mmCIF file of C-alpha atoms and ligand atoms in Angstrom:
data_model
loop_
_atom_site.group_PDB
_atom_site.id
_atom_site.type_symbol
_atom_site.label_atom_id
_atom_site.label_comp_id
_atom_site.label_asym_id
_atom_site.label_seq_id
_atom_site.Cartn_x
_atom_site.Cartn_y
_atom_site.Cartn_z
ATOM 1 C CA MET A 1 6.046 -32.330 -74.779
ATOM 2 C CA LEU A 2 10.158 -32.534 -74.756
ATOM 3 C CA ARG A 3 9.698 -28.440 -74.730
ATOM 4 C CA LEU A 4 7.530 -28.717 -71.814
ATOM 5 C CA LEU A 5 9.849 -31.206 -70.024
ATOM 6 C CA ALA A 6 12.890 -28.981 -70.551
ATOM 7 C CA GLY A 7 10.994 -26.008 -69.484
ATOM 8 C CA LEU A 8 9.758 -27.322 -66.176
ATOM 9 C CA LEU A 9 13.573 -28.452 -65.557
ATOM 10 C CA VAL A 10 14.681 -25.066 -66.064
ATOM 11 C CA LEU A 11 11.881 -23.497 -64.156
ATOM 12 C CA PRO A 12 13.588 -23.934 -60.511
ATOM 13 C CA LEU A 13 16.962 -22.387 -61.809
ATOM 14 C CA LEU A 14 15.037 -19.247 -62.882
ATOM 15 C CA THR A 15 13.058 -18.703 -59.895
ATOM 16 C CA ALA A 16 15.872 -19.411 -57.501
ATOM 17 C CA GLY A 17 17.873 -16.458 -59.583
ATOM 18 C CA ASP A 18 14.885 -14.120 -59.173
ATOM 19 C CA ARG A 19 14.632 -14.415 -55.390
ATOM 20 C CA GLU A 20 14.266 -11.457 -53.484
ATOM 21 C CA ALA A 21 17.072 -10.591 -50.789
ATOM 22 C CA VAL A 22 15.090 -9.500 -47.641
ATOM 23 C CA LEU A 23 16.420 -7.695 -44.618
ATOM 24 C CA PHE A 24 13.577 -8.703 -41.975
ATOM 25 C CA ASP A 25 13.354 -5.949 -39.207
ATOM 26 C CA THR A 26 10.662 -6.673 -36.616
ATOM 27 C CA ASP A 27 9.277 -5.927 -33.250
ATOM 28 C CA SER A 28 8.693 -9.748 -32.570
ATOM 29 C CA GLY A 29 6.284 -10.836 -29.772
ATOM 30 C CA LEU A 30 5.729 -14.415 -28.660
ATOM 31 C CA PHE A 31 4.380 -15.576 -32.483
ATOM 32 C CA GLY A 32 1.408 -12.974 -33.529
ATOM 33 C CA ASP A 33 1.723 -11.428 -36.894
ATOM 34 C CA ASP A 34 5.672 -10.824 -36.648
ATOM 35 C CA GLY A 35 6.393 -14.758 -36.338
ATOM 36 C CA ALA A 36 3.807 -15.922 -38.781
ATOM 37 C CA ALA A 37 5.754 -13.323 -41.343
ATOM 38 C CA LEU A 38 8.821 -14.906 -40.468
ATOM 39 C CA VAL A 39 7.852 -18.742 -41.032
ATOM 40 C CA MET A 40 5.815 -17.448 -44.582
ATOM 41 C CA LEU A 41 9.059 -16.566 -45.530
ATOM 42 C CA LEU A 42 11.247 -19.261 -44.512
ATOM 43 C CA ARG A 43 8.950 -21.719 -46.042
ATOM 44 C CA SER A 44 9.008 -19.793 -49.163
ATOM 45 C CA PRO A 45 12.691 -20.308 -50.449
ATOM 46 C CA VAL A 46 11.952 -20.208 -54.327
ATOM 47 C CA GLU A 47 10.739 -16.258 -53.960
ATOM 48 C CA VAL A 48 12.743 -14.798 -51.095
ATOM 49 C CA THR A 49 15.805 -15.580 -48.865
ATOM 50 C CA VAL A 50 15.728 -14.014 -45.573
ATOM 51 C CA GLU A 51 19.484 -12.355 -45.193
ATOM 52 C CA GLY A 52 18.890 -11.470 -41.169
ATOM 53 C CA VAL A 53 16.447 -10.836 -38.557
ATOM 54 C CA THR A 54 17.114 -7.188 -37.169
ATOM 55 C CA ILE A 55 15.272 -6.770 -33.749
ATOM 56 C CA VAL A 56 13.789 -3.555 -32.759
ATOM 57 C CA PRO A 57 11.700 -2.166 -29.631
ATOM 58 C CA GLY A 58 8.121 -1.958 -30.326
ATOM 59 C CA ASN A 59 5.566 -5.020 -28.955
ATOM 60 C CA VAL A 60 8.408 -6.073 -26.673
ATOM 61 C CA TRP A 61 11.827 -4.659 -25.662
ATOM 62 C CA PRO A 62 14.991 -6.003 -28.065
ATOM 63 C CA ALA A 63 16.351 -8.984 -25.888
ATOM 64 C CA GLN A 64 13.112 -10.162 -25.302
ATOM 65 C CA GLY A 65 11.993 -10.150 -28.980
ATOM 66 C CA ALA A 66 15.605 -11.534 -29.850
ATOM 67 C CA GLU A 67 14.635 -14.423 -27.597
ATOM 68 C CA TYR A 68 11.326 -15.343 -29.064
ATOM 69 C CA MET A 69 12.589 -14.939 -32.812
ATOM 70 C CA PHE A 70 15.205 -17.396 -31.598
ATOM 71 C CA HIS A 71 12.557 -19.997 -30.371
ATOM 72 C CA ILE A 72 10.891 -19.306 -33.365
ATOM 73 C CA LEU A 73 14.045 -20.033 -35.505
ATOM 74 C CA ASP A 74 14.760 -23.288 -33.659
ATOM 75 C CA LEU A 75 11.081 -24.473 -34.331
ATOM 76 C CA LEU A 76 11.679 -24.037 -37.928
ATOM 77 C CA LYS A 77 15.213 -25.629 -37.446
ATOM 78 C CA ARG A 78 16.899 -22.406 -39.044
ATOM 79 C CA PRO A 79 19.218 -21.541 -36.319
ATOM 80 C CA ALA A 80 21.556 -20.095 -38.851
ATOM 81 C CA VAL A 81 19.793 -17.129 -39.737
ATOM 82 C CA PRO A 82 21.443 -14.143 -38.030
ATOM 83 C CA VAL A 83 19.565 -12.496 -35.362
ATOM 84 C CA LEU A 84 20.878 -8.637 -34.565
ATOM 85 C CA THR A 85 19.604 -6.129 -31.938
ATOM 86 C CA GLY A 86 19.798 -2.501 -32.721
ATOM 87 C CA ALA A 87 18.250 0.421 -31.145
ATOM 88 C CA GLU A 88 17.459 0.034 -27.675
ATOM 89 C CA GLU A 89 14.675 2.377 -27.416
ATOM 90 C CA PRO A 90 12.565 4.722 -29.861
ATOM 91 C CA LEU A 91 14.694 8.113 -31.268
ATOM 92 C CA ALA A 92 12.376 10.610 -28.874
ATOM 93 C CA HIS A 93 9.308 8.688 -27.285
ATOM 94 C CA THR A 94 9.132 7.090 -23.842
ATOM 95 C CA ALA A 95 7.113 5.251 -21.414
ATOM 96 C CA ALA A 96 6.433 8.760 -19.680
ATOM 97 C CA MET A 97 5.447 9.988 -22.571
ATOM 98 C CA ALA A 98 2.835 7.743 -23.126
ATOM 99 C CA ARG A 99 1.462 7.616 -19.341
ATOM 100 C CA GLU A 100 1.320 11.409 -19.487
ATOM 101 C CA TYR A 101 -0.545 11.056 -22.737
ATOM 102 C CA THR A 102 -3.067 8.788 -21.061
ATOM 103 C CA ARG A 103 -3.635 11.324 -18.220
ATOM 104 C CA ARG A 104 -4.245 13.924 -20.450
ATOM 105 C CA TRP A 105 -6.218 12.425 -23.420
ATOM 106 C CA GLY A 106 -7.522 8.973 -22.108
ATOM 107 C CA SER A 107 -6.443 5.431 -22.252
ATOM 108 C CA LEU A 108 -4.556 4.042 -25.137
ATOM 109 C CA GLU A 109 -5.471 0.832 -27.019
ATOM 110 C CA TYR A 110 -1.812 -0.756 -26.843
ATOM 111 C CA MET A 111 1.236 0.710 -25.321
ATOM 112 C CA GLY A 112 3.831 -2.413 -26.444
ATOM 113 C CA ALA A 113 6.870 -2.310 -24.685
ATOM 114 C CA PHE A 114 6.254 0.709 -22.727
ATOM 115 C CA ALA A 115 3.942 -1.529 -20.306
ATOM 116 C CA GLU A 116 6.898 -4.174 -19.727
ATOM 117 C CA ASP A 117 9.718 -4.029 -17.741
ATOM 118 C CA PRO A 118 13.166 -4.050 -20.234
ATOM 119 C CA ALA A 119 15.258 -6.040 -17.884
ATOM 120 C CA ARG A 120 13.080 -9.025 -17.584
ATOM 121 C CA ILE A 121 13.405 -11.909 -20.442
ATOM 122 C CA LYS A 122 10.827 -14.675 -20.185
ATOM 123 C CA PRO A 123 11.525 -17.889 -22.282
ATOM 124 C CA ALA A 124 8.412 -19.285 -24.762
ATOM 125 C CA PRO A 125 5.642 -20.906 -22.454
ATOM 126 C CA GLY A 126 6.634 -24.296 -21.203
ATOM 127 C CA CYS A 127 10.293 -23.640 -22.238
ATOM 128 C CA LYS A 128 13.575 -22.741 -21.090
ATOM 129 C CA LEU A 129 15.472 -19.842 -22.420
ATOM 130 C CA THR A 130 17.100 -20.368 -25.606
ATOM 131 C CA GLY A 131 20.517 -19.630 -24.058
ATOM 132 C CA ARG A 132 21.114 -17.966 -27.562
ATOM 133 C CA LYS A 133 22.491 -14.035 -27.635
ATOM 134 C CA PRO A 134 21.551 -12.012 -30.553
ATOM 135 C CA ARG A 135 24.945 -11.191 -32.763
ATOM 136 C CA HIS A 136 27.573 -8.611 -31.044
ATOM 137 C CA GLU A 137 27.451 -6.808 -34.795
ATOM 138 C CA ALA A 138 24.856 -4.276 -34.361
ATOM 139 C CA ALA A 139 21.668 -4.227 -36.590
ATOM 140 C CA VAL A 140 22.398 -0.990 -37.774
ATOM 141 C CA ASP A 141 25.496 -1.950 -39.065
ATOM 142 C CA PHE A 142 24.147 -5.122 -40.684
ATOM 143 C CA LEU A 143 21.376 -3.145 -42.722
ATOM 144 C CA ILE A 144 24.085 -0.514 -43.767
ATOM 145 C CA SER A 145 26.957 -3.187 -44.905
ATOM 146 C CA GLU A 146 24.121 -5.652 -46.429
ATOM 147 C CA ILE A 147 22.607 -2.557 -48.669
ATOM 148 C CA GLU A 148 26.126 -1.196 -49.522
ATOM 149 C CA ARG A 149 26.970 -5.076 -50.477
ATOM 150 C CA ARG A 150 24.196 -5.616 -53.155
ATOM 151 C CA PRO A 151 23.410 -2.272 -53.953
ATOM 152 C CA GLY A 152 19.874 -2.252 -56.009
ATOM 153 C CA ALA A 153 19.145 -5.765 -54.839
ATOM 154 C CA VAL A 154 18.313 -5.861 -51.085
ATOM 155 C CA THR A 155 14.072 -5.203 -49.947
ATOM 156 C CA ILE A 156 14.068 -3.975 -46.161
ATOM 157 C CA LEU A 157 10.656 -5.856 -44.868
ATOM 158 C CA ALA A 158 9.949 -3.591 -41.825
ATOM 159 C CA LEU A 159 7.212 -4.827 -39.424
ATOM 160 C CA GLY A 160 7.803 -2.673 -36.386
ATOM 161 C CA PRO A 161 8.735 0.792 -35.704
ATOM 162 C CA MET A 162 11.197 2.071 -37.842
ATOM 163 C CA THR A 163 13.612 3.063 -35.525
ATOM 164 C CA ASN A 164 16.989 0.605 -36.851
ATOM 165 C CA ILE A 165 15.998 1.651 -40.744
ATOM 166 C CA ALA A 166 16.014 5.738 -39.520
ATOM 167 C CA LEU A 167 19.369 5.107 -37.813
ATOM 168 C CA ALA A 168 20.543 3.463 -40.639
ATOM 169 C CA LEU A 169 19.703 6.295 -42.910
ATOM 170 C CA ARG A 170 21.081 8.702 -40.857
ATOM 171 C CA MET A 171 24.141 7.244 -40.629
ATOM 172 C CA ARG A 172 24.797 6.383 -43.778
ATOM 173 C CA PRO A 173 22.552 8.688 -45.955
ATOM 174 C CA GLU A 174 24.091 7.525 -49.315
ATOM 175 C CA ILE A 175 22.125 4.194 -48.680
ATOM 176 C CA GLU A 176 18.704 5.682 -49.430
ATOM 177 C CA THR A 177 19.136 5.115 -53.020
ATOM 178 C CA LYS A 178 20.892 1.685 -52.489
ATOM 179 C CA ILE A 179 17.925 -0.165 -51.303
ATOM 180 C CA LYS A 180 15.854 -1.895 -53.856
ATOM 181 C CA ARG A 181 12.661 -1.271 -51.696
ATOM 182 C CA ILE A 182 11.122 -1.206 -48.768
ATOM 183 C CA VAL A 183 7.844 -2.530 -47.718
ATOM 184 C CA PHE A 184 6.354 -2.044 -44.672
ATOM 185 C CA MET A 185 3.137 -1.979 -42.064
ATOM 186 C CA GLY A 186 2.453 0.928 -40.475
ATOM 187 C CA GLY A 187 0.337 3.785 -40.414
ATOM 188 C CA ASN A 188 -3.307 4.761 -41.078
ATOM 189 C CA LEU A 189 -4.770 6.782 -43.695
ATOM 190 C CA HIS A 190 -8.777 6.772 -43.875
ATOM 191 C CA VAL A 191 -9.706 4.528 -40.478
ATOM 192 C CA ALA A 192 -8.610 4.834 -36.850
ATOM 193 C CA GLY A 193 -5.456 4.016 -34.935
ATOM 194 C CA ASN A 194 -4.852 1.023 -32.790
ATOM 195 C CA ALA A 195 -2.597 2.498 -30.397
ATOM 196 C CA SER A 196 -4.253 6.049 -29.900
ATOM 197 C CA PRO A 197 -7.690 6.734 -31.560
ATOM 198 C CA ALA A 198 -5.613 8.717 -33.956
ATOM 199 C CA ALA A 199 -2.251 6.205 -34.394
ATOM 200 C CA GLU A 200 -0.931 3.178 -35.634
ATOM 201 C CA PHE A 201 1.222 1.608 -33.530
ATOM 202 C CA ASN A 202 4.021 1.621 -35.555
ATOM 203 C CA PHE A 203 3.917 4.881 -36.248
ATOM 204 C CA TRP A 204 2.843 5.783 -32.715
ATOM 205 C CA PHE A 205 5.598 4.157 -31.045
ATOM 206 C CA ASP A 206 8.227 5.879 -32.998
ATOM 207 C CA PRO A 207 6.999 8.804 -35.090
ATOM 208 C CA GLU A 208 10.297 10.581 -35.569
ATOM 209 C CA ALA A 209 11.684 7.017 -37.277
ATOM 210 C CA ALA A 210 8.414 6.704 -39.228
ATOM 211 C CA ARG A 211 8.917 10.368 -40.526
ATOM 212 C CA ILE A 212 12.715 9.609 -41.499
ATOM 213 C CA VAL A 213 11.740 6.715 -43.775
ATOM 214 C CA LEU A 214 8.674 8.519 -45.272
ATOM 215 C CA ARG A 215 10.831 11.560 -46.311
ATOM 216 C CA SER A 216 13.855 9.405 -47.483
ATOM 217 C CA ARG A 217 14.779 9.076 -51.079
ATOM 218 C CA ILE A 218 14.158 5.123 -50.784
ATOM 219 C CA PRO A 219 13.417 4.191 -54.477
ATOM 220 C CA ARG A 220 9.971 1.905 -53.757
ATOM 221 C CA LYS A 221 7.999 2.644 -50.700
ATOM 222 C CA VAL A 222 5.054 0.058 -50.322
ATOM 223 C CA MET A 223 2.684 0.320 -47.328
ATOM 224 C CA PHE A 224 0.371 -1.785 -45.607
ATOM 225 C CA SER A 225 -1.509 0.526 -43.496
ATOM 226 C CA LEU A 226 -4.232 -0.442 -40.953
ATOM 227 C CA ASP A 227 -6.755 0.824 -43.978
ATOM 228 C CA ILE A 228 -5.827 -2.597 -45.587
ATOM 229 C CA CYS A 229 -4.933 -4.530 -42.636
ATOM 230 C CA ASN A 230 -8.359 -4.131 -41.483
ATOM 231 C CA LEU A 231 -9.519 -6.060 -44.429
ATOM 232 C CA ALA A 232 -7.928 -9.186 -42.829
ATOM 233 C CA PRO A 233 -9.489 -10.220 -39.718
ATOM 234 C CA ILE A 234 -8.666 -13.514 -37.703
ATOM 235 C CA ARG A 235 -11.767 -14.712 -35.803
ATOM 236 C CA ARG A 236 -12.052 -17.504 -34.127
ATOM 237 C CA ALA A 237 -13.145 -19.781 -36.857
ATOM 238 C CA GLN A 238 -10.032 -18.821 -38.758
ATOM 239 C CA PHE A 239 -7.885 -19.679 -35.507
ATOM 240 C CA ASP A 240 -9.425 -23.206 -35.387
ATOM 241 C CA GLU A 241 -8.379 -23.859 -38.653
ATOM 242 C CA VAL A 242 -4.992 -22.861 -38.211
ATOM 243 C CA ALA A 243 -4.578 -24.843 -34.593
ATOM 244 C CA ALA A 244 -5.909 -28.115 -36.020
ATOM 245 C CA ALA A 245 -2.944 -28.667 -37.772
ATOM 246 C CA HIS A 246 -1.187 -29.445 -34.337
ATOM 247 C CA THR A 247 2.558 -28.637 -35.461
ATOM 248 C CA PRO A 248 5.346 -27.219 -33.223
ATOM 249 C CA ILE A 249 4.631 -23.771 -35.005
ATOM 250 C CA THR A 250 0.756 -23.897 -35.127
ATOM 251 C CA ASP A 251 1.108 -24.945 -31.110
ATOM 252 C CA LEU A 252 2.879 -21.912 -30.798
ATOM 253 C CA PHE A 253 0.291 -20.161 -32.841
ATOM 254 C CA SER A 254 -2.482 -21.414 -30.691
ATOM 255 C CA TRP A 255 -0.667 -20.717 -27.567
ATOM 256 C CA ASP A 256 -0.474 -17.165 -28.208
ATOM 257 C CA LEU A 257 -3.413 -15.804 -30.010
ATOM 258 C CA GLY A 258 -5.175 -18.423 -27.680
ATOM 259 C CA ASN A 259 -3.816 -17.627 -24.215
ATOM 260 C CA ARG A 260 -2.420 -13.758 -24.726
ATOM 261 C CA TYR A 261 -3.736 -11.777 -27.526
ATOM 262 C CA PRO A 262 -6.360 -11.553 -28.679
ATOM 263 C CA GLY A 263 -7.190 -14.568 -26.422
ATOM 264 C CA PHE A 264 -9.474 -16.764 -28.375
ATOM 265 C CA TYR A 265 -10.047 -19.466 -25.655
ATOM 266 C CA HIS A 266 -11.340 -16.798 -22.908
ATOM 267 C CA HIS A 267 -12.669 -14.522 -25.217
ATOM 268 C CA PRO A 268 -14.198 -16.414 -28.133
ATOM 269 C CA ASP A 269 -15.817 -13.500 -30.187
ATOM 270 C CA SER A 270 -12.627 -11.279 -29.920
ATOM 271 C CA VAL A 271 -10.709 -10.492 -33.363
ATOM 272 C CA THR A 272 -7.110 -9.600 -34.254
ATOM 273 C CA TYR A 273 -5.637 -9.188 -37.722
ATOM 274 C CA LEU A 274 -3.147 -10.323 -40.190
ATOM 275 C CA TRP A 275 -1.304 -7.184 -40.022
ATOM 276 C CA ASP A 276 2.768 -7.871 -40.832
ATOM 277 C CA SER A 277 1.533 -11.228 -42.324
ATOM 278 C CA LEU A 278 0.348 -9.258 -45.379
ATOM 279 C CA PRO A 279 3.678 -7.434 -46.317
ATOM 280 C CA ALA A 280 5.062 -10.642 -45.894
ATOM 281 C CA ALA A 281 2.506 -12.486 -48.278
ATOM 282 C CA TYR A 282 2.871 -9.603 -50.967
ATOM 283 C CA LEU A 283 6.825 -10.658 -51.334
ATOM 284 C CA ILE A 284 5.693 -14.137 -52.140
ATOM 285 C CA ASP A 285 2.339 -13.396 -53.839
ATOM 286 C CA PRO A 286 1.986 -9.716 -55.050
ATOM 287 C CA GLY A 287 -1.304 -10.731 -56.357
ATOM 288 C CA ILE A 288 -3.117 -10.839 -52.664
ATOM 289 C CA VAL A 289 -3.414 -6.729 -53.371
ATOM 290 C CA THR A 290 -5.974 -5.318 -55.714
ATOM 291 C CA ARG A 291 -5.781 -1.884 -55.367
ATOM 292 C CA SER A 292 -3.154 0.460 -54.529
ATOM 293 C CA GLU A 293 -2.772 4.358 -54.496
ATOM 294 C CA THR A 294 0.242 6.647 -54.749
ATOM 295 C CA GLN A 295 0.815 9.461 -52.428
ATOM 296 C CA SER A 296 3.438 11.415 -50.524
ATOM 297 C CA LEU A 297 3.092 11.053 -46.887
ATOM 298 C CA ASP A 298 4.265 12.233 -43.511
ATOM 299 C CA VAL A 299 3.685 11.696 -39.772
ATOM 300 C CA ILE A 300 2.696 13.919 -36.804
ATOM 301 C CA THR A 301 5.629 14.316 -34.512
ATOM 302 C CA ASN A 302 4.114 17.128 -32.535
ATOM 303 C CA TRP A 303 3.626 16.020 -29.184
ATOM 304 C CA GLY A 304 -0.024 15.750 -28.722
ATOM 305 C CA LYS A 305 -3.315 13.746 -29.251
ATOM 306 C CA PHE A 306 -2.157 13.214 -32.697
ATOM 307 C CA TYR A 307 1.462 11.988 -32.068
ATOM 308 C CA GLY A 308 1.874 9.349 -34.591
ATOM 309 C CA ALA A 309 -0.901 10.100 -36.954
ATOM 310 C CA THR A 310 -0.050 9.836 -40.698
ATOM 311 C CA GLN A 311 -0.643 12.948 -42.760
ATOM 312 C CA PRO A 312 -0.141 14.251 -46.131
ATOM 313 C CA LEU A 313 3.366 15.456 -46.889
ATOM 314 C CA ASP A 314 4.098 19.150 -47.693
ATOM 315 C CA ARG A 315 6.411 18.739 -50.240
ATOM 316 C CA ARG A 316 8.320 22.114 -49.636
ATOM 317 C CA VAL A 317 9.992 20.119 -46.566
ATOM 318 C CA ALA A 318 11.245 17.452 -48.287
ATOM 319 C CA PRO A 319 11.429 18.061 -51.969
ATOM 320 C CA ASP A 320 13.166 14.856 -52.552
ATOM 321 C CA ALA A 321 11.052 12.411 -50.733
ATOM 322 C CA THR A 322 9.673 9.666 -52.911
ATOM 323 C CA PRO A 323 6.205 8.748 -52.702
ATOM 324 C CA VAL A 324 4.484 5.886 -51.376
ATOM 325 C CA ASN A 325 2.720 3.069 -53.067
ATOM 326 C CA VAL A 326 -0.239 2.645 -50.317
ATOM 327 C CA MET A 327 -1.812 -0.895 -50.674
ATOM 328 C CA LEU A 328 -5.870 -0.420 -50.409
ATOM 329 C CA GLY A 329 -7.511 -3.636 -52.054
ATOM 330 C CA LEU A 330 -7.270 -7.106 -50.775
ATOM 331 C CA ASP A 331 -7.847 -10.564 -52.041
ATOM 332 C CA PHE A 332 -8.566 -12.167 -48.641
ATOM 333 C CA LYS A 333 -9.499 -15.279 -49.877
ATOM 334 C CA ARG A 334 -6.045 -15.453 -51.781
ATOM 335 C CA MET A 335 -4.143 -14.435 -48.742
ATOM 336 C CA TRP A 336 -5.970 -16.618 -46.567
ATOM 337 C CA ASN A 337 -4.943 -19.698 -48.416
ATOM 338 C CA LEU A 338 -1.293 -18.428 -48.839
ATOM 339 C CA TYR A 339 -1.059 -17.668 -44.736
ATOM 340 C CA LYS A 340 -3.113 -20.935 -44.146
ATOM 341 C CA THR A 341 -1.148 -23.349 -46.518
ATOM 342 C CA LEU A 342 2.170 -21.801 -45.217
ATOM 343 C CA LEU A 343 1.792 -21.913 -41.425
ATOM 344 C CA THR A 344 -0.033 -25.295 -41.153
ATOM 345 C CA ARG A 345 2.806 -27.167 -43.531
ATOM 346 C CA HIS A 346 4.047 -30.394 -41.427
ATOM 347 C CA GLU A 347 7.821 -30.227 -42.106
HETATM 348 O O1 RIB B 401 -0.811 -1.998 -35.919
HETATM 349 C C1 RIB B 401 -0.136 -3.351 -36.337
HETATM 350 C C2 RIB B 401 1.550 -3.576 -35.623
HETATM 351 O O2 RIB B 401 1.675 -3.285 -34.375
HETATM 352 C C3 RIB B 401 2.158 -5.020 -36.087
HETATM 353 O O3 RIB B 401 3.403 -4.616 -36.744
HETATM 354 C C4 RIB B 401 1.789 -5.641 -35.182
HETATM 355 O O4 RIB B 401 2.991 -6.629 -34.864
HETATM 356 C C5 RIB B 401 1.742 -4.547 -33.824
HETATM 357 O O5 RIB B 401 2.608 -4.754 -33.095
HETATM 358 CA CA1 CA B 402 5.289 -6.108 -35.744
#
């Protein structure tokens, strides 16, 4: 009995020491899946510590993304978490290219920030602008300095296009092997895309950046592509379960998924996916994944119908590239339980 008690007292100390240091790279949005991922991690202090939030263009342009992240951090009463913006645009892809794509090859399912005005910053619905500004130190420098400060100890959680990360790897190639691992949402192997028919949004928005990361020597690459994300839908029933909690966080969740995307209040039969919440959950409980495979992967960067699609890597062009651990099987019940528990917590 005494031994059990002593064990229980020591446990919190041991787990605190094991906490994973995470750099949270996001293309944000009002709440969606990026916001849910942040809530999950900040409410899991035994497993992870979020060292900073770096914003990348994707769903929205960076100034807007920072505003949305500040709003969520304020709701969580965590205003001290650093928020930094980095790249203002993808490495090569532009709105004009996306428009020309639709003229030549038909409509895109989703264009993200390419459909938005970069000069316009909206507050969260029903709120004033937070008035907070991202830190002046650029996100790319922050990524580099955090990795160099603790070689081998930092995990990058990449939840948007990989522009900031690719720039960091190009500015300081020696950090590649000092990153503990990158856990990311992006790409599609055996299923259709969700931006173009061929490509997943994060890879499609900045294919050149995704290619740099996939061809890098980062020791461990953990990929949550659409293949596993498609196994994690949110339908109206799940939406209602979370919305019923009526906390500041779940009210933001309800507004966003109810009115904006996928618009459950107006289209009750619509569906969205947990997407970025999966890699975040994996950092808290790797047991959500039931099957994975290791492959060497690349991205199509020739501008055309297949721009941004995932393809096998020709290792002759990147002999040092480390392989990718592709997550394929999901324990949805376990995932949903974790998501719902963390999102609906009253605090
Ligand atoms: O394809 C899904 C990805 O694009 C997610 O990161 C989500 O946030 C969306 O923008
Ligand atoms: Ca995202």
